[in-house]
Amino acid sequence: LSERIWDYLMQDIETPDLPPDVEMDPAHIEKYAGYYRAATARNQFSFPIERLPFHKVTPKEDHFQVSGIPGNSYKATPVEGGLYRHGKKWMATEIFFEDEERKRYFQRGAFGTLEKVTALSAWGQLLLAAISIVLMLSSLILLPVYGIGRLVGKFKGVDDWCVRLVPPISVIILLLTFAISAFIVTSNQRLFDHFGKMTWLSLSLYLLDWTFVGLAVFGFYRIIQSLRRGDQMHIFAKYFLLAVSLGSMLYVCYTLYWNPLVPLWMY
């Protein structure tokens, strides 16, 4: 439908010729090839997630190849004035620049500003985020394992269920916050009916966010205590719970650093 509307609006307009390409500036190749991550965001609430994907800018013979990781790639072709055009667009839409502190940026038209980072920073943060998410989600297997084991009498000698159940319960709380956010975004109600003022949904989301933080910290504290006391626990379960708690704490620290979790109606 969008394409049909576009064809109708453009039916009497001649498509302009592409502007002449210019040679790649060797100085640009040396300074601006590399890895870039989002430096600006339209919404601070979602910025921690938006900044994890990154772009790799690779010099080719007559253009930069811009590859989203994850995502698609396109050509950034140089035109006059040190500007670049996106793919087959006829007008310049992008520019590389350097500020007074010698930080380098890639301005992608309406898609925001990217800041140049090292390969270690780009790949490292994305991989740590993936590991953290996998660890947290894997903890959900503990609930049916302990539930079934309890029913068949396999865990009669277990006294401290708290250290075993808090990590997966905290992950369930986190998934619930994502479910509420998805419901608000995808429902037919306007976003600002809940995101712009305090409602039962926005208040629940705020309280659940901090509940997850509290449970993640508490779970990490309890597993450290258990390790120090030398509690009787299968060695696999002991270090698996430690890994899950570390993953949750990594998620908490990263989220709170970029997003202080203020109420949604105060954004």
PDB file of C-alpha atoms in Angstrom:
ATOM      1  CA  LEU A   1       0.000   0.000   0.000  1.00  0.00           C
ATOM      2  CA  SER A   2       2.831   2.373   0.854  1.00  0.00           C
ATOM      3  CA  GLU A   3       4.472   1.706  -2.518  1.00  0.00           C
ATOM      4  CA  ARG A   4       1.204   2.364  -4.381  1.00  0.00           C
ATOM      5  CA  ILE A   5       0.760   5.698  -2.612  1.00  0.00           C
ATOM      6  CA  TRP A   6       4.383   6.611  -3.332  1.00  0.00           C
ATOM      7  CA  ASP A   7       3.980   5.787  -7.052  1.00  0.00           C
ATOM      8  CA  TYR A   8       0.837   7.919  -7.239  1.00  0.00           C
ATOM      9  CA  LEU A   9       2.488  10.935  -5.592  1.00  0.00           C
ATOM     10  CA  MET A  10       5.584  10.673  -7.786  1.00  0.00           C
ATOM     11  CA  GLN A  11       3.871   9.871 -11.106  1.00  0.00           C
ATOM     12  CA  ASP A  12       4.459  13.311 -12.669  1.00  0.00           C
ATOM     13  CA  ILE A  13       7.860  13.940 -11.118  1.00  0.00           C
ATOM     14  CA  GLU A  14      10.974  13.014 -13.012  1.00  0.00           C
ATOM     15  CA  THR A  15      13.585  11.155 -11.026  1.00  0.00           C
ATOM     16  CA  PRO A  16      16.733  13.309 -10.919  1.00  0.00           C
ATOM     17  CA  ASP A  17      20.035  11.926 -12.036  1.00  0.00           C
ATOM     18  CA  LEU A  18      22.383  10.755  -9.318  1.00  0.00           C
ATOM     19  CA  PRO A  19      24.978  13.400  -8.418  1.00  0.00           C
ATOM     20  CA  PRO A  20      28.470  12.768  -9.754  1.00  0.00           C
ATOM     21  CA  ASP A  21      30.639  10.701  -7.443  1.00  0.00           C
ATOM     22  CA  VAL A  22      33.983  12.008  -6.262  1.00  0.00           C
ATOM     23  CA  GLU A  23      37.101  10.147  -5.301  1.00  0.00           C
ATOM     24  CA  MET A  24      37.399   8.803  -1.794  1.00  0.00           C
ATOM     25  CA  ASP A  25      39.362  11.124   0.437  1.00  0.00           C
ATOM     26  CA  PRO A  26      42.364   9.152   1.806  1.00  0.00           C
ATOM     27  CA  ALA A  27      42.161  11.192   5.003  1.00  0.00           C
ATOM     28  CA  HIS A  28      38.554  10.073   5.480  1.00  0.00           C
ATOM     29  CA  ILE A  29      39.523   6.440   4.971  1.00  0.00           C
ATOM     30  CA  GLU A  30      42.193   6.624   7.641  1.00  0.00           C
ATOM     31  CA  LYS A  31      40.120   8.602  10.153  1.00  0.00           C
ATOM     32  CA  TYR A  32      36.613   7.251   9.763  1.00  0.00           C
ATOM     33  CA  ALA A  33      36.815   3.582   8.832  1.00  0.00           C
ATOM     34  CA  GLY A  34      35.980   1.409  11.829  1.00  0.00           C
ATOM     35  CA  TYR A  35      33.172   0.710  14.280  1.00  0.00           C
ATOM     36  CA  TYR A  36      30.354   3.036  15.334  1.00  0.00           C
ATOM     37  CA  ARG A  37      27.707   2.876  18.034  1.00  0.00           C
ATOM     38  CA  ALA A  38      24.631   5.026  18.658  1.00  0.00           C
ATOM     39  CA  ALA A  39      25.498   8.196  20.578  1.00  0.00           C
ATOM     40  CA  THR A  40      22.041   9.772  20.611  1.00  0.00           C
ATOM     41  CA  ALA A  41      18.557   8.394  21.235  1.00  0.00           C
ATOM     42  CA  ARG A  42      15.051   9.647  20.746  1.00  0.00           C
ATOM     43  CA  ASN A  43      13.957   7.935  23.973  1.00  0.00           C
ATOM     44  CA  GLN A  44      16.259   7.477  26.958  1.00  0.00           C
ATOM     45  CA  PHE A  45      14.014   4.663  28.215  1.00  0.00           C
ATOM     46  CA  SER A  46      15.034   2.372  25.344  1.00  0.00           C
ATOM     47  CA  PHE A  47      18.561   3.729  24.807  1.00  0.00           C
ATOM     48  CA  PRO A  48      20.350   0.854  26.652  1.00  0.00           C
ATOM     49  CA  ILE A  49      18.973  -1.569  24.063  1.00  0.00           C
ATOM     50  CA  GLU A  50      19.313   0.742  21.062  1.00  0.00           C
ATOM     51  CA  ARG A  51      23.032   1.296  21.607  1.00  0.00           C
ATOM     52  CA  LEU A  52      24.024  -2.381  21.660  1.00  0.00           C
ATOM     53  CA  PRO A  53      23.863  -2.988  17.876  1.00  0.00           C
ATOM     54  CA  PHE A  54      26.646  -1.231  15.995  1.00  0.00           C
ATOM     55  CA  HIS A  55      27.826  -0.415  12.479  1.00  0.00           C
ATOM     56  CA  LYS A  56      31.058  -1.318  10.766  1.00  0.00           C
ATOM     57  CA  VAL A  57      32.327   1.169   8.181  1.00  0.00           C
ATOM     58  CA  THR A  58      34.639  -0.535   5.693  1.00  0.00           C
ATOM     59  CA  PRO A  59      36.487   1.365   2.928  1.00  0.00           C
ATOM     60  CA  LYS A  60      36.033   0.094  -0.624  1.00  0.00           C
ATOM     61  CA  GLU A  61      37.455   1.354  -3.908  1.00  0.00           C
ATOM     62  CA  ASP A  62      35.017   4.243  -4.367  1.00  0.00           C
ATOM     63  CA  HIS A  63      32.761   4.184  -1.308  1.00  0.00           C
ATOM     64  CA  PHE A  64      32.320   3.142   2.318  1.00  0.00           C
ATOM     65  CA  GLN A  65      30.416  -0.064   2.981  1.00  0.00           C
ATOM     66  CA  VAL A  66      28.245   0.487   6.073  1.00  0.00           C
ATOM     67  CA  SER A  67      27.204  -2.809   7.676  1.00  0.00           C
ATOM     68  CA  GLY A  68      24.756  -3.000  10.563  1.00  0.00           C
ATOM     69  CA  ILE A  69      25.549  -5.685  13.126  1.00  0.00           C
ATOM     70  CA  PRO A  70      23.001  -7.126  13.264  1.00  0.00           C
ATOM     71  CA  GLY A  71      21.300  -5.688  10.183  1.00  0.00           C
ATOM     72  CA  ASN A  72      21.703  -4.877   6.515  1.00  0.00           C
ATOM     73  CA  SER A  73      24.524  -3.102   4.709  1.00  0.00           C
ATOM     74  CA  TYR A  74      24.580  -0.277   2.168  1.00  0.00           C
ATOM     75  CA  LYS A  75      26.979   1.946   0.259  1.00  0.00           C
ATOM     76  CA  ALA A  76      27.909   5.421   1.491  1.00  0.00           C
ATOM     77  CA  THR A  77      29.163   7.107  -1.667  1.00  0.00           C
ATOM     78  CA  PRO A  78      31.146  10.368  -1.451  1.00  0.00           C
ATOM     79  CA  VAL A  79      29.822  13.509  -3.171  1.00  0.00           C
ATOM     80  CA  GLU A  80      30.979  17.114  -3.152  1.00  0.00           C
ATOM     81  CA  GLY A  81      31.703  18.911   0.122  1.00  0.00           C
ATOM     82  CA  GLY A  82      32.851  15.887   2.091  1.00  0.00           C
ATOM     83  CA  LEU A  83      29.303  14.550   2.236  1.00  0.00           C
ATOM     84  CA  TYR A  84      27.982  11.079   1.448  1.00  0.00           C
ATOM     85  CA  ARG A  85      24.796   9.707  -0.014  1.00  0.00           C
ATOM     86  CA  HIS A  86      23.001   6.581   1.152  1.00  0.00           C
ATOM     87  CA  GLY A  87      22.770   3.873  -1.502  1.00  0.00           C
ATOM     88  CA  LYS A  88      20.999   5.206  -4.610  1.00  0.00           C
ATOM     89  CA  LYS A  89      19.630   8.352  -3.014  1.00  0.00           C
ATOM     90  CA  TRP A  90      20.299  11.386  -5.199  1.00  0.00           C
ATOM     91  CA  MET A  91      20.972  13.806  -2.344  1.00  0.00           C
ATOM     92  CA  ALA A  92      23.628  13.797   0.361  1.00  0.00           C
ATOM     93  CA  THR A  93      22.285  12.413   3.636  1.00  0.00           C
ATOM     94  CA  GLU A  94      25.366  11.501   5.686  1.00  0.00           C
ATOM     95  CA  ILE A  95      28.584  13.002   6.961  1.00  0.00           C
ATOM     96  CA  PHE A  96      31.613  12.017   9.024  1.00  0.00           C
ATOM     97  CA  PHE A  97      33.002  14.647  11.356  1.00  0.00           C
ATOM     98  CA  GLU A  98      35.301  15.211  14.322  1.00  0.00           C
ATOM     99  CA  ASP A  99      34.605  17.407  17.350  1.00  0.00           C
ATOM    100  CA  GLU A 100      36.959  19.615  19.363  1.00  0.00           C
ATOM    101  CA  GLU A 101      37.940  16.670  21.568  1.00  0.00           C
ATOM    102  CA  ARG A 102      38.904  14.649  18.460  1.00  0.00           C
ATOM    103  CA  LYS A 103      36.002  12.256  18.911  1.00  0.00           C
ATOM    104  CA  ARG A 104      34.746  11.000  15.574  1.00  0.00           C
ATOM    105  CA  TYR A 105      31.111  10.689  14.570  1.00  0.00           C
ATOM    106  CA  PHE A 106      28.946   9.457  11.727  1.00  0.00           C
ATOM    107  CA  GLN A 107      25.740  11.422  11.178  1.00  0.00           C
ATOM    108  CA  ARG A 108      23.173   9.278   9.338  1.00  0.00           C
ATOM    109  CA  GLY A 109      20.496  11.780   8.390  1.00  0.00           C
ATOM    110  CA  ALA A 110      17.341  11.192  10.418  1.00  0.00           C
ATOM    111  CA  PHE A 111      18.725   7.989  11.954  1.00  0.00           C
ATOM    112  CA  GLY A 112      20.813   9.699  14.613  1.00  0.00           C
ATOM    113  CA  THR A 113      24.481  10.161  15.368  1.00  0.00           C
ATOM    114  CA  LEU A 114      26.948   7.312  15.767  1.00  0.00           C
ATOM    115  CA  GLU A 115      30.208   7.621  17.705  1.00  0.00           C
ATOM    116  CA  LYS A 116      33.368   5.794  16.654  1.00  0.00           C
ATOM    117  CA  VAL A 117      34.448   3.089  19.114  1.00  0.00           C
ATOM    118  CA  THR A 118      37.026   0.336  19.194  1.00  0.00           C
ATOM    119  CA  ALA A 119      36.303  -3.144  17.866  1.00  0.00           C
ATOM    120  CA  LEU A 120      36.691  -4.492  21.416  1.00  0.00           C
ATOM    121  CA  SER A 121      34.069  -2.085  22.737  1.00  0.00           C
ATOM    122  CA  ALA A 122      31.648  -2.787  19.886  1.00  0.00           C
ATOM    123  CA  TRP A 123      31.866  -6.573  19.937  1.00  0.00           C
ATOM    124  CA  GLY A 124      32.551  -6.868  23.670  1.00  0.00           C
ATOM    125  CA  GLN A 125      29.372  -5.140  24.854  1.00  0.00           C
ATOM    126  CA  LEU A 126      27.177  -6.992  22.358  1.00  0.00           C
ATOM    127  CA  LEU A 127      28.640 -10.377  23.322  1.00  0.00           C
ATOM    128  CA  LEU A 128      28.387  -9.650  27.056  1.00  0.00           C
ATOM    129  CA  ALA A 129      24.753  -8.665  26.579  1.00  0.00           C
ATOM    130  CA  ALA A 130      24.067 -11.892  24.674  1.00  0.00           C
ATOM    131  CA  ILE A 131      25.785 -14.004  27.351  1.00  0.00           C
ATOM    132  CA  SER A 132      23.879 -12.208  30.103  1.00  0.00           C
ATOM    133  CA  ILE A 133      20.527 -12.791  28.381  1.00  0.00           C
ATOM    134  CA  VAL A 134      21.269 -16.471  27.690  1.00  0.00           C
ATOM    135  CA  LEU A 135      22.281 -17.054  31.304  1.00  0.00           C
ATOM    136  CA  MET A 136      19.186 -15.367  32.685  1.00  0.00           C
ATOM    137  CA  LEU A 137      16.799 -17.208  30.362  1.00  0.00           C
ATOM    138  CA  SER A 138      18.504 -20.540  31.031  1.00  0.00           C
ATOM    139  CA  SER A 139      17.700 -20.156  34.733  1.00  0.00           C
ATOM    140  CA  LEU A 140      14.008 -20.744  33.937  1.00  0.00           C
ATOM    141  CA  ILE A 141      14.757 -24.453  33.538  1.00  0.00           C
ATOM    142  CA  LEU A 142      15.339 -24.580  37.291  1.00  0.00           C
ATOM    143  CA  LEU A 143      11.653 -24.098  38.096  1.00  0.00           C
ATOM    144  CA  PRO A 144      10.370 -27.312  36.463  1.00  0.00           C
ATOM    145  CA  VAL A 145      13.510 -29.214  37.559  1.00  0.00           C
ATOM    146  CA  TYR A 146      13.061 -28.274  41.212  1.00  0.00           C
ATOM    147  CA  GLY A 147       9.275 -28.546  40.990  1.00  0.00           C
ATOM    148  CA  ILE A 148       9.300 -32.081  39.584  1.00  0.00           C
ATOM    149  CA  GLY A 149      12.177 -33.083  41.872  1.00  0.00           C
ATOM    150  CA  ARG A 150      10.239 -31.844  44.875  1.00  0.00           C
ATOM    151  CA  LEU A 151       7.178 -33.873  43.869  1.00  0.00           C
ATOM    152  CA  VAL A 152       9.145 -37.097  43.486  1.00  0.00           C
ATOM    153  CA  GLY A 153      11.043 -36.524  46.734  1.00  0.00           C
ATOM    154  CA  LYS A 154      14.480 -35.783  45.314  1.00  0.00           C
ATOM    155  CA  PHE A 155      15.136 -32.628  47.346  1.00  0.00           C
ATOM    156  CA  LYS A 156      14.058 -33.605  50.854  1.00  0.00           C
ATOM    157  CA  GLY A 157      17.346 -32.451  52.356  1.00  0.00           C
ATOM    158  CA  VAL A 158      17.189 -28.965  50.815  1.00  0.00           C
ATOM    159  CA  ASP A 159      16.544 -26.276  53.422  1.00  0.00           C
ATOM    160  CA  ASP A 160      17.480 -23.082  51.569  1.00  0.00           C
ATOM    161  CA  TRP A 161      15.154 -22.851  48.582  1.00  0.00           C
ATOM    162  CA  CYS A 162      15.627 -19.096  48.441  1.00  0.00           C
ATOM    163  CA  VAL A 163      19.085 -19.256  46.895  1.00  0.00           C
ATOM    164  CA  ARG A 164      17.767 -21.653  44.213  1.00  0.00           C
ATOM    165  CA  LEU A 165      14.492 -19.950  43.297  1.00  0.00           C
ATOM    166  CA  VAL A 166      15.204 -16.210  43.510  1.00  0.00           C
ATOM    167  CA  PRO A 167      17.269 -16.047  40.252  1.00  0.00           C
ATOM    168  CA  PRO A 168      14.585 -17.615  37.995  1.00  0.00           C
ATOM    169  CA  ILE A 169      11.797 -15.685  39.735  1.00  0.00           C
ATOM    170  CA  SER A 170      13.647 -12.416  39.107  1.00  0.00           C
ATOM    171  CA  VAL A 171      13.920 -13.328  35.407  1.00  0.00           C
ATOM    172  CA  ILE A 172      10.157 -13.973  35.267  1.00  0.00           C
ATOM    173  CA  ILE A 173       9.614 -10.493  36.723  1.00  0.00           C
ATOM    174  CA  LEU A 174      11.888  -9.031  34.037  1.00  0.00           C
ATOM    175  CA  LEU A 175      10.015 -10.870  31.271  1.00  0.00           C
ATOM    176  CA  LEU A 176       6.771  -9.531  32.695  1.00  0.00           C
ATOM    177  CA  THR A 177       8.068  -5.962  32.354  1.00  0.00           C
ATOM    178  CA  PHE A 178       8.869  -6.616  28.689  1.00  0.00           C
ATOM    179  CA  ALA A 179       5.402  -8.100  28.194  1.00  0.00           C
ATOM    180  CA  ILE A 180       3.735  -5.014  29.687  1.00  0.00           C
ATOM    181  CA  SER A 181       5.866  -2.709  27.525  1.00  0.00           C
ATOM    182  CA  ALA A 182       5.022  -4.734  24.416  1.00  0.00           C
ATOM    183  CA  PHE A 183       1.320  -4.648  25.260  1.00  0.00           C
ATOM    184  CA  ILE A 184       1.338  -0.871  25.605  1.00  0.00           C
ATOM    185  CA  VAL A 185       3.319  -0.360  22.395  1.00  0.00           C
ATOM    186  CA  THR A 186       1.316  -2.803  20.249  1.00  0.00           C
ATOM    187  CA  SER A 187      -2.168  -2.156  21.639  1.00  0.00           C
ATOM    188  CA  ASN A 188      -4.566   0.270  19.983  1.00  0.00           C
ATOM    189  CA  GLN A 189      -4.231   2.696  22.870  1.00  0.00           C
ATOM    190  CA  ARG A 190      -2.018   5.737  22.457  1.00  0.00           C
ATOM    191  CA  LEU A 191       1.446   5.412  23.983  1.00  0.00           C
ATOM    192  CA  PHE A 192       1.065   8.529  26.069  1.00  0.00           C
ATOM    193  CA  ASP A 193      -2.109   7.220  27.661  1.00  0.00           C
ATOM    194  CA  HIS A 194       0.267   5.117  29.770  1.00  0.00           C
ATOM    195  CA  PHE A 195       3.779   6.391  29.097  1.00  0.00           C
ATOM    196  CA  GLY A 196       2.909  10.059  29.581  1.00  0.00           C
ATOM    197  CA  LYS A 197       1.049   9.821  32.860  1.00  0.00           C
ATOM    198  CA  MET A 198       0.697   7.516  35.834  1.00  0.00           C
ATOM    199  CA  THR A 199      -1.742   4.686  35.167  1.00  0.00           C
ATOM    200  CA  TRP A 200      -2.019   1.222  36.633  1.00  0.00           C
ATOM    201  CA  LEU A 201       0.086  -0.147  33.768  1.00  0.00           C
ATOM    202  CA  SER A 202       2.862   2.442  33.944  1.00  0.00           C
ATOM    203  CA  LEU A 203       2.957   2.208  37.755  1.00  0.00           C
ATOM    204  CA  SER A 204       3.080  -1.599  37.587  1.00  0.00           C
ATOM    205  CA  LEU A 205       5.911  -1.423  35.072  1.00  0.00           C
ATOM    206  CA  TYR A 206       7.882   0.945  37.303  1.00  0.00           C
ATOM    207  CA  LEU A 207       7.386  -1.181  40.421  1.00  0.00           C
ATOM    208  CA  LEU A 208       8.237  -4.420  38.590  1.00  0.00           C
ATOM    209  CA  ASP A 209      11.434  -2.885  37.204  1.00  0.00           C
ATOM    210  CA  TRP A 210      12.677  -2.140  40.707  1.00  0.00           C
ATOM    211  CA  THR A 211      11.404  -5.499  41.974  1.00  0.00           C
ATOM    212  CA  PHE A 212      13.652  -7.207  39.432  1.00  0.00           C
ATOM    213  CA  VAL A 213      16.616  -5.058  40.509  1.00  0.00           C
ATOM    214  CA  GLY A 214      16.001  -5.908  44.160  1.00  0.00           C
ATOM    215  CA  LEU A 215      15.623  -9.642  43.513  1.00  0.00           C
ATOM    216  CA  ALA A 216      18.722  -9.732  41.292  1.00  0.00           C
ATOM    217  CA  VAL A 217      20.834  -8.073  43.996  1.00  0.00           C
ATOM    218  CA  PHE A 218      19.323 -10.272  46.705  1.00  0.00           C
ATOM    219  CA  GLY A 219      19.893 -13.452  44.666  1.00  0.00           C
ATOM    220  CA  PHE A 220      23.529 -12.519  44.045  1.00  0.00           C
ATOM    221  CA  TYR A 221      24.036 -11.829  47.760  1.00  0.00           C
ATOM    222  CA  ARG A 222      22.508 -15.165  48.761  1.00  0.00           C
ATOM    223  CA  ILE A 223      24.573 -17.267  46.349  1.00  0.00           C
ATOM    224  CA  ILE A 224      27.768 -15.565  47.533  1.00  0.00           C
ATOM    225  CA  GLN A 225      26.725 -16.303  51.118  1.00  0.00           C
ATOM    226  CA  SER A 226      26.030 -19.929  50.222  1.00  0.00           C
ATOM    227  CA  LEU A 227      29.448 -20.325  48.589  1.00  0.00           C
ATOM    228  CA  ARG A 228      31.203 -18.842  51.604  1.00  0.00           C
ATOM    229  CA  ARG A 229      29.356 -21.105  54.026  1.00  0.00           C
ATOM    230  CA  GLY A 230      30.020 -24.154  51.887  1.00  0.00           C
ATOM    231  CA  ASP A 231      26.343 -25.181  51.818  1.00  0.00           C
ATOM    232  CA  GLN A 232      25.563 -28.643  50.539  1.00  0.00           C
ATOM    233  CA  MET A 233      24.631 -28.218  46.878  1.00  0.00           C
ATOM    234  CA  HIS A 234      25.524 -29.979  43.653  1.00  0.00           C
ATOM    235  CA  ILE A 235      28.624 -28.322  42.243  1.00  0.00           C
ATOM    236  CA  PHE A 236      26.963 -27.759  38.849  1.00  0.00           C
ATOM    237  CA  ALA A 237      23.915 -26.104  40.425  1.00  0.00           C
ATOM    238  CA  LYS A 238      26.139 -23.988  42.672  1.00  0.00           C
ATOM    239  CA  TYR A 239      28.208 -22.463  39.888  1.00  0.00           C
ATOM    240  CA  PHE A 240      25.295 -22.308  37.465  1.00  0.00           C
ATOM    241  CA  LEU A 241      23.375 -20.176  39.969  1.00  0.00           C
ATOM    242  CA  LEU A 242      26.467 -18.016  40.426  1.00  0.00           C
ATOM    243  CA  ALA A 243      26.737 -17.518  36.647  1.00  0.00           C
ATOM    244  CA  VAL A 244      23.031 -16.649  36.399  1.00  0.00           C
ATOM    245  CA  SER A 245      23.336 -14.136  39.243  1.00  0.00           C
ATOM    246  CA  LEU A 246      26.387 -12.556  37.606  1.00  0.00           C
ATOM    247  CA  GLY A 247      24.447 -12.264  34.351  1.00  0.00           C
ATOM    248  CA  SER A 248      21.555 -10.586  36.169  1.00  0.00           C
ATOM    249  CA  MET A 249      23.903  -8.183  37.956  1.00  0.00           C
ATOM    250  CA  LEU A 250      25.574  -7.321  34.654  1.00  0.00           C
ATOM    251  CA  TYR A 251      22.143  -6.522  33.215  1.00  0.00           C
ATOM    252  CA  VAL A 252      21.234  -4.429  36.270  1.00  0.00           C
ATOM    253  CA  CYS A 253      24.478  -2.421  36.260  1.00  0.00           C
ATOM    254  CA  TYR A 254      24.313  -1.765  32.521  1.00  0.00           C
ATOM    255  CA  THR A 255      20.657  -0.720  32.626  1.00  0.00           C
ATOM    256  CA  LEU A 256      21.003   1.563  35.630  1.00  0.00           C
ATOM    257  CA  TYR A 257      24.103   3.215  34.145  1.00  0.00           C
ATOM    258  CA  TRP A 258      22.274   4.278  30.978  1.00  0.00           C
ATOM    259  CA  ASN A 259      18.741   4.498  32.327  1.00  0.00           C
ATOM    260  CA  PRO A 260      18.098   5.453  35.984  1.00  0.00           C
ATOM    261  CA  LEU A 261      14.623   3.825  35.820  1.00  0.00           C
ATOM    262  CA  VAL A 262      12.678   6.937  36.734  1.00  0.00           C
ATOM    263  CA  PRO A 263       8.886   6.642  36.396  1.00  0.00           C
ATOM    264  CA  LEU A 264       7.715   6.635  32.792  1.00  0.00           C
ATOM    265  CA  TRP A 265       5.401   9.579  33.393  1.00  0.00           C
ATOM    266  CA  MET A 266       8.420  11.754  34.280  1.00  0.00           C
ATOM    267  CA  TYR A 267      10.252  11.301  30.949  1.00  0.00           C
TER     268      TYR A 267
END
